[in-house]
Amino acid sequence: MSRDEDLMVRETLRGFRSRRIEAEWDKLNAPDQARHDALWAELRDLGVTTFGQPEADGGVDLDARGRFGILCELGAGSPALGFTLISHVTALMLLYEASGGRLPAPVAAEVSRGRFALAGSVLDCAPEAPFVLRSNGAVSLAGSARVGLAHPDFLVVPALEGATLRLVVLRSDEPGVHFAGGASSHGLCLVPFGELTIQCHSIRQDCVFAWPTSGRAARQADGLVTSLLSGMAGELAERAMRYAFERRQGGKPIHEHDAVQELTGPIELARRTSETLALAVLSGECPGDGGASSLAVDLVRQAGLDAVQTYGGYGYMEDCRVERYLRDANTLETCWIHAAARRRAIARARYAEMAG
Amino acid sequence: MTTLTELREVPVAYKSDGDAMTSPPENRGEARRGAAKRTAGFEPLRLRHELRDFARFPVAPLLARARPDVYEQCTETIARSRQYAARHLIGRVEALDQQIGRDHEAIPWAAIDGALPYRFLSMNIPRIFGGGNMGACATALFAEEIAAVDAGMFVVFGAHGLALALGLASLDTRIVAKLAREICAGERQGTAVLLALAHTEPGGGSDVEDVHDMKHASIVSRFTKVPGGYRVNARKVFISNGSIAKYNVLTACADPSRPLDTMAGFVIPRDAPGFSVGRVEHKMGQRLSTAAEVLCEDVFVPDEDAVMIPDPGRLIDTTLSLTRGPVGAMSAGIIRGTIERTLVYLAQKRVRGHWLFEEQWVTLALADMLGALQAARGLYMDASLAGDEWGIASFTKGMPKWLLPSFVVESRAMTAVMTHPRVVERSRALYKARVPDEMLQRLVAHASIAKFVCSDMAVRMSMRAMEILGDDANDPAWGVEKGMRDAKLAQIFEGTNQINRLHVTRGLVRSA
């Protein structure tokens, strides 16, 4: 993708944001399938939902800056929609890699229009699967997990068969699949969160694959989540600094107070750092081991706290918007990123290297 | 001295007739969650922490020896607060938070009315006016107890106390007596007479909480003298209890170019012609407490309902010395509630064949949370002990209730004496002699330290707890994420933490 094409994608998404997201901002704070479906359909028509699949199947090949641009714009507009998109592209990337590009017939028929979701964290290249696969003639899948699922058509489920990790793809409306989704009490509220319970006794053999071990999807997800966080940080910086520029307290604009500069400076740094990290991971210059998103989420959560603090009482009110980014960042942390666990994993990996 | 065991069964004065929530909850939150979430085949762990009982505070035995009156008030307050929380809040607040999240104008009246028999609305009123004369330590412990269950619910009582604090800090006993009469009568009759302090304005936030910045603050609320009283025009925002209070204690100034020098307070009843409630805010947390815009359009306030303040700077500092410590204590309560809810979760959560509680990183995180709770308590108890020694409550406690029989103290004649302008003036002079400005600034500084350090820790620790819950953190049933949403406001109200920091340096560092 050329620089011009990249700018065009971002310009298109900015138009989508001002036309659809800004106009409906108040209504995007609770699960609403019809609204989510409509927004997703428009994103799909804009051609930004297909970078997880090969060009032969209607996918688009985007370079690092292109993928960053899409997620960054969604992070600034609606992190919940970005969450859906990352889950979708990661699920598809895993599925293509696992199947070697030979998708099961029912999946292949709908891959260009269907919505996919991964039943777990997109950052786990070797997930601890709460689902169990058994083969006694018929293949059965059982288990439950708390996940966020934005009305997908297909689920990509990590499942253990004995000690072996498998990837299972199945329709979300298949008998035996039940998702008790409800409103998140914290962030990413457009996405329903709840218990996904699977008790399927007739999984198709051609829908079960070995779990891909390359870690490619997780590495990309690390970059995409960091891009999403970068967009959130950018929006927090923009809003907090604009407010600080206009608001007066104690007889002068609040941006002239050292206290406010100490709050808003780090928000801008969070934006810059997360952008640099995201691009480095997406372009392969930096390992996508979850380190980027774990660092970025800590920065963005603090940026959210600082932005609310800059606004004072206004920041605490839901219609001010900045508090929603804070809640969204918290929810990204707890449902996908688990920053502390990733930092420990990075340390363990380094010690393993040192041990030879 | 009453022991803790006896106090667990502390009798309440009476029961409100209109109390719809006295029956025990059908499902306590923990039990319901336990049944739903418990790992199959495993009995939950039995986890409790040792930092719940006041008797185990390091300061408790010292306090019991040095100030048995304060100690007894503290233990009695804790017992009363726990009884109230068990009957009216525990197992309900998570659902109320969600309900008000959907309908932000809903008011938790059952929980508010349920507090009337416990006399929380009159607890800070001097005994001479029929109240509980609760001191700073007991007030802070009350804040921790209620906030450990729900910080928003504490703010309902805290905002009421804040309005009262302005009256007390002004030592205008006329106003205190008037409000006290109604509040106490309301408690006896089962009607909540709530107060709100309307001080923040659209253009004035942190600066109106700061004596230095207030000189330049942009305050639009104004009053003018008219025969028999004052005309008030005002717009106030984010007023906790503003939409449900029977009286808003509202500040305005005569000359907007000199807001600090010309500020006065006005007691405005909800049904005053020209008074109205504007927008009710949709808050991120502390949802059981409402925050609203209040508007006055040519509201007439009679002379007797106005508080003319001879030294507004001192009044602001005196009020802050009373109100910031409890915000620190509320933050400690949020930390404690977060620990208790996290333990409920950990008692039931297994991962990879063992209890999550057994993982070292969880042990470390819990240690941080327990450490934060102890640190927070140390800070708010320091501020509160200073308050009990030199604060306004120690001064009002000296009013003559204990010397005279109650029928004399509460008689009209005594009220007339106590509210006489010369008595008010003399009281102010006596208090200033007892607590000179420099000492008052030290009290504000200690209260500010408690406020900003404890609230910062509450935000950090509640986010830490969310990390322990992971995927389950945004499940409202656990109530842990609510702690984070609730804690954030503690960094903002009563002056942002940035303003609080300025007060600390101003109060504790002087040129040699």
mmCIF file of C-alpha atoms in Angstrom, chain A residues 29 128 146-147 183-187 193 195 247-252 257 259-260 263 298 301-302 304-306 308-309 312-319 323 326-327 330-331 333-336 338-340 343-344, chain B residues 37 98 101 201-207 213 216-217 237-238 279 281-287 291 352 359 361 459 463 466-467 470-476 481-482 484-489 491-492 496-498:
data_model
loop_
_atom_site.group_PDB
_atom_site.id
_atom_site.type_symbol
_atom_site.label_atom_id
_atom_site.label_comp_id
_atom_site.label_asym_id
_atom_site.label_seq_id
_atom_site.Cartn_x
_atom_site.Cartn_y
_atom_site.Cartn_z
ATOM 1 C CA ASN A 29 -22.589 2.345 25.099
ATOM 2 C CA GLU A 128 -5.115 -22.306 27.673
ATOM 3 C CA ARG A 146 -16.378 -15.854 29.561
ATOM 4 C CA VAL A 147 -15.790 -13.936 26.333
ATOM 5 C CA ALA A 183 -23.874 -5.681 28.885
ATOM 6 C CA SER A 184 -20.361 -5.253 30.188
ATOM 7 C CA SER A 185 -20.515 -3.227 33.380
ATOM 8 C CA HIS A 186 -17.258 -1.527 32.471
ATOM 9 C CA GLY A 187 -16.026 -0.935 28.931
ATOM 10 C CA PHE A 193 -19.882 -10.176 27.226
ATOM 11 C CA GLU A 195 -20.529 -17.107 29.206
ATOM 12 C CA ARG A 247 -10.824 25.992 30.001
ATOM 13 C CA ARG A 248 -9.905 28.738 32.448
ATOM 14 C CA GLN A 249 -9.340 28.303 36.172
ATOM 15 C CA GLY A 250 -7.802 30.611 38.722
ATOM 16 C CA GLY A 251 -7.815 33.457 36.222
ATOM 17 C CA LYS A 252 -5.862 31.766 33.427
ATOM 18 C CA HIS A 257 -0.742 25.405 35.070
ATOM 19 C CA ALA A 259 -0.211 20.538 37.133
ATOM 20 C CA VAL A 260 -2.170 20.299 33.889
ATOM 21 C CA LEU A 263 -1.230 15.481 33.268
ATOM 22 C CA ASP A 298 -0.686 0.553 30.812
ATOM 23 C CA ARG A 301 -5.073 3.402 31.022
ATOM 24 C CA GLN A 302 -2.984 6.042 32.755
ATOM 25 C CA GLY A 304 -7.432 7.782 30.416
ATOM 26 C CA LEU A 305 -7.134 8.542 34.120
ATOM 27 C CA ASP A 306 -5.144 11.689 33.360
ATOM 28 C CA VAL A 308 -10.529 12.464 33.041
ATOM 29 C CA GLN A 309 -8.504 14.309 35.687
ATOM 30 C CA GLY A 312 -12.255 17.378 36.329
ATOM 31 C CA GLY A 313 -15.938 16.834 37.075
ATOM 32 C CA TYR A 314 -16.865 17.045 33.383
ATOM 33 C CA GLY A 315 -14.551 14.129 32.635
ATOM 34 C CA TYR A 316 -16.401 11.890 35.050
ATOM 35 C CA MET A 317 -19.693 12.286 33.201
ATOM 36 C CA GLU A 318 -20.522 9.740 30.531
ATOM 37 C CA ASP A 319 -21.395 12.279 27.851
ATOM 38 C CA GLU A 323 -14.172 8.287 30.583
ATOM 39 C CA LEU A 326 -10.633 4.705 30.098
ATOM 40 C CA ARG A 327 -13.247 2.003 30.630
ATOM 41 C CA ASN A 330 -9.482 -1.366 31.232
ATOM 42 C CA THR A 331 -11.684 -3.941 29.538
ATOM 43 C CA GLU A 333 -6.611 -5.205 29.502
ATOM 44 C CA THR A 334 -8.720 -7.632 31.474
ATOM 45 C CA CYS A 335 -10.259 -9.605 28.621
ATOM 46 C CA TRP A 336 -7.367 -9.841 26.145
ATOM 47 C CA HIS A 338 -3.445 -9.387 30.900
ATOM 48 C CA ALA A 339 -0.392 -7.132 30.910
ATOM 49 C CA ALA A 340 1.191 -8.450 34.088
ATOM 50 C CA ARG A 343 5.406 -9.206 31.224
ATOM 51 C CA ARG A 344 6.120 -12.334 33.256
ATOM 52 C CA LYS B 37 -19.531 -19.649 39.603
ATOM 53 C CA GLN B 98 -26.471 -1.189 37.066
ATOM 54 C CA GLY B 101 -26.517 3.184 34.951
ATOM 55 C CA GLU B 201 -20.051 26.348 38.933
ATOM 56 C CA PRO B 202 -19.714 25.715 35.202
ATOM 57 C CA GLY B 203 -16.728 28.056 35.108
ATOM 58 C CA GLY B 204 -15.402 27.362 38.576
ATOM 59 C CA GLY B 205 -14.221 23.973 39.784
ATOM 60 C CA SER B 206 -10.969 23.425 41.571
ATOM 61 C CA ASP B 207 -10.308 27.146 41.891
ATOM 62 C CA ASP B 213 -7.183 30.752 43.168
ATOM 63 C CA HIS B 216 -9.440 35.028 40.314
ATOM 64 C CA ALA B 217 -12.210 32.456 39.979
ATOM 65 C CA VAL B 237 -23.199 22.101 38.567
ATOM 66 C CA PHE B 238 -22.307 18.564 39.709
ATOM 67 C CA ARG B 279 -29.599 18.432 34.223
ATOM 68 C CA GLU B 281 -25.656 13.861 35.437
ATOM 69 C CA HIS B 282 -24.958 10.409 34.028
ATOM 70 C CA LYS B 283 -21.903 9.456 36.022
ATOM 71 C CA MET B 284 -19.242 6.868 35.405
ATOM 72 C CA GLY B 285 -19.491 5.602 38.985
ATOM 73 C CA GLN B 286 -20.770 6.419 42.461
ATOM 74 C CA ARG B 287 -24.144 6.104 40.860
ATOM 75 C CA ALA B 291 -25.224 14.852 40.886
ATOM 76 C CA ARG B 352 -4.977 -25.136 35.704
ATOM 77 C CA GLU B 359 -0.381 -18.129 42.444
ATOM 78 C CA TRP B 361 1.503 -12.944 41.475
ATOM 79 C CA VAL B 459 -7.736 3.896 41.833
ATOM 80 C CA MET B 463 -7.354 -1.572 38.725
ATOM 81 C CA MET B 466 -9.521 -6.032 37.985
ATOM 82 C CA GLU B 467 -6.341 -7.592 36.666
ATOM 83 C CA GLY B 470 -9.210 -10.930 34.263
ATOM 84 C CA ASP B 471 -12.012 -11.997 31.941
ATOM 85 C CA ASP B 472 -14.480 -11.898 34.831
ATOM 86 C CA ALA B 473 -13.693 -8.291 35.728
ATOM 87 C CA ASN B 474 -16.475 -6.770 33.683
ATOM 88 C CA ASP B 475 -19.094 -9.093 35.123
ATOM 89 C CA PRO B 476 -21.150 -6.731 37.295
ATOM 90 C CA GLU B 481 -14.861 -2.961 38.496
ATOM 91 C CA LYS B 482 -17.423 -0.752 40.252
ATOM 92 C CA MET B 484 -12.545 1.419 40.021
ATOM 93 C CA ARG B 485 -15.335 3.561 38.618
ATOM 94 C CA ASP B 486 -16.217 4.770 42.114
ATOM 95 C CA ALA B 487 -12.616 5.501 43.098
ATOM 96 C CA LYS B 488 -11.933 7.811 40.159
ATOM 97 C CA LEU B 489 -14.289 10.493 41.479
ATOM 98 C CA GLN B 491 -9.417 12.043 42.791
ATOM 99 C CA ILE B 492 -11.641 14.817 41.481
ATOM 100 C CA THR B 496 -8.779 17.805 42.400
ATOM 101 C CA ASN B 497 -5.782 15.949 43.752
ATOM 102 C CA GLN B 498 -3.597 18.528 42.040
#
